[in-house]
Amino acid sequence: MNAKSVVQTEPKHKQVGLTDAEVVDMYRYMVIARKFDERNLLLQRAGKINFHVSGIGQETAQVAAAFALDRQRDYFLPYYRDYGFVLAVGMSLTELMLSAFAKADDPNSGGRQMPGHFGSKRLRIVTGSSPVTTQVPHAVGVALAAKMQKKDIVSFVTFGEGSSNQGDFHEGLNFAGVQKLPVIFMCENNQYAISVPVKKQLGGRVSDRAQGYGFPGIRVDGNDALEVYRVVKEARERAVRGEGPTLIEAMMYRLSPHSTSDNDLAYRTKEEVEENWKKDGIPKMKSYLIDNGLWSEEQDEALSKDIHQQLKEAVEAADNAPFPKPEDTLLHVYANEGEEQ
Ligand SMILES: Cc1ncc(C[n+]2csc(CCOP(=O)(O)OP(=O)(O)O)c2C)c(N)n1
Ligand SMILES: [Mg+2]
């Protein structure tokens, strides 16, 4: 036996700083997010919920990014497809189902906002609004506060590549660059802005724009969980060292239609969608875990059964929960005497 053949290289997850348990946990969240999403599509078709904006095809990058952050202390400004992200930072399936069913106990908005408009004081998820990319300058504001208060935390914000062409994106990035703020911008480049393909949206790369604002821009394969984890972790380390923002462009593909109101085959082919299913990051992660002796088909089946049960309970709880009262419509819209702001 020569010396070369006994040299064992560490598996990639250890090289990037993840334990065996963490990388398995990461995969679990990806599968939970996928199954949550699929269930919502069914519930909408069955007439149980009104609307769903799907994140299918984007969970890998979302969950990997969450794991690279300080999930107990950082601030999060996710966008409407980020079910994987919010689940990984602690939102429960029941909470998300309460939102899908627009029930009074929905922690995101008490059933007032469309689903996918996340907000949780407990989880430091800053509430977002429907005009796309308005969360970018908000995230920059949170980072400015963190810097002024000398806290070693970051704010993390996501958005689509289509929205990255709006003013809010550029104003936010410019200010963050000037002030060297601890903010991580992650573009989930899913190749479409509703029906508009990426080649009609962008003349160059989203990641290259960071150069114009004086900080690093990195393009990463969004279907590669460990790579996304690595670059977000590095961005976080830079930010808390006081070296400023990072722009990350995670490349992926929106596997489902834009929303349940969209017929995607009016502007793209079935073949194109099928081709992109082959790049899905979730089965890739499963194979990685099996190849490294961390997972088995039996465990995968048990996980599916467990999630099925959890979803059943979450749907039942949300379906049976009360709707908001009509007389509560103006609560939290105008300041009420004695109400905590
Ligand atoms: C300011 C604004 N303009 C238009 C819309 C309508 N709209 C909602 S989602 C969307 C597409 C955004 O595409 P992208 O940023 O790539 O995100 P994706 O939906 O692909 O994840 C548009 C145009 C909006 N919500 N806000
Ligand atoms: Mg897009």
mmCIF file of C-alpha atoms and ligand atoms in Angstrom, residues 58 79-81 130-132 160-163 166 190 192-194 201 258, ligand 1:
data_model
loop_
_atom_site.group_PDB
_atom_site.id
_atom_site.type_symbol
_atom_site.label_atom_id
_atom_site.label_comp_id
_atom_site.label_asym_id
_atom_site.label_seq_id
_atom_site.Cartn_x
_atom_site.Cartn_y
_atom_site.Cartn_z
ATOM 1 C CA GLN A 58 -34.908 27.227 -4.040
ATOM 2 C CA TYR A 79 -38.658 37.261 0.534
ATOM 3 C CA TYR A 80 -41.849 35.426 -0.397
ATOM 4 C CA ARG A 81 -40.345 32.120 -1.553
ATOM 5 C CA SER A 130 -45.500 43.313 -1.326
ATOM 6 C CA PRO A 131 -43.534 45.824 -3.454
ATOM 7 C CA VAL A 132 -40.529 43.670 -4.302
ATOM 8 C CA GLY A 160 -35.126 37.796 -6.777
ATOM 9 C CA GLU A 161 -32.922 38.688 -9.731
ATOM 10 C CA GLY A 162 -35.810 40.507 -11.421
ATOM 11 C CA SER A 163 -36.287 42.795 -8.442
ATOM 12 C CA GLN A 166 -35.085 48.256 -9.052
ATOM 13 C CA ASN A 190 -34.297 31.556 -10.312
ATOM 14 C CA TYR A 192 -37.559 34.197 -14.204
ATOM 15 C CA ALA A 193 -39.417 37.287 -13.072
ATOM 16 C CA ILE A 194 -42.956 35.930 -13.512
ATOM 17 C CA GLN A 201 -33.904 41.072 -17.482
ATOM 18 C CA HIS A 258 -44.650 31.852 -10.410
HETATM 19 C C1 LIG B 1 -42.457 47.051 -7.068
HETATM 20 C C2 LIG B 1 -43.184 45.852 -7.603
HETATM 21 N N1 LIG B 1 -43.323 45.697 -8.926
HETATM 22 C C3 LIG B 1 -43.972 44.618 -9.416
HETATM 23 C C4 LIG B 1 -44.494 43.683 -8.564
HETATM 24 C C5 LIG B 1 -45.206 42.447 -9.111
HETATM 25 N N2 LIG B 1 -44.317 41.281 -8.975
HETATM 26 C C6 LIG B 1 -44.444 40.434 -7.945
HETATM 27 S S1 LIG B 1 -43.295 39.220 -8.004
HETATM 28 C C7 LIG B 1 -42.618 39.829 -9.413
HETATM 29 C C8 LIG B 1 -41.457 39.142 -10.080
HETATM 30 C C9 LIG B 1 -40.211 39.274 -9.320
HETATM 31 O O1 LIG B 1 -39.220 38.480 -9.928
HETATM 32 P P1 LIG B 1 -37.902 38.142 -9.165
HETATM 33 O O2 LIG B 1 -37.409 39.313 -8.441
HETATM 34 O O3 LIG B 1 -36.974 37.488 -10.096
HETATM 35 O O4 LIG B 1 -38.396 37.116 -8.036
HETATM 36 P P2 LIG B 1 -39.065 35.685 -8.247
HETATM 37 O O5 LIG B 1 -40.541 35.892 -8.210
HETATM 38 O O6 LIG B 1 -38.578 35.150 -9.524
HETATM 39 O O7 LIG B 1 -38.618 34.876 -7.096
HETATM 40 C C10 LIG B 1 -43.284 40.979 -9.825
HETATM 41 C C11 LIG B 1 -42.953 41.742 -11.040
HETATM 42 C C12 LIG B 1 -44.330 43.894 -7.168
HETATM 43 N N3 LIG B 1 -44.781 43.019 -6.273
HETATM 44 N N4 LIG B 1 -43.662 44.960 -6.727
#
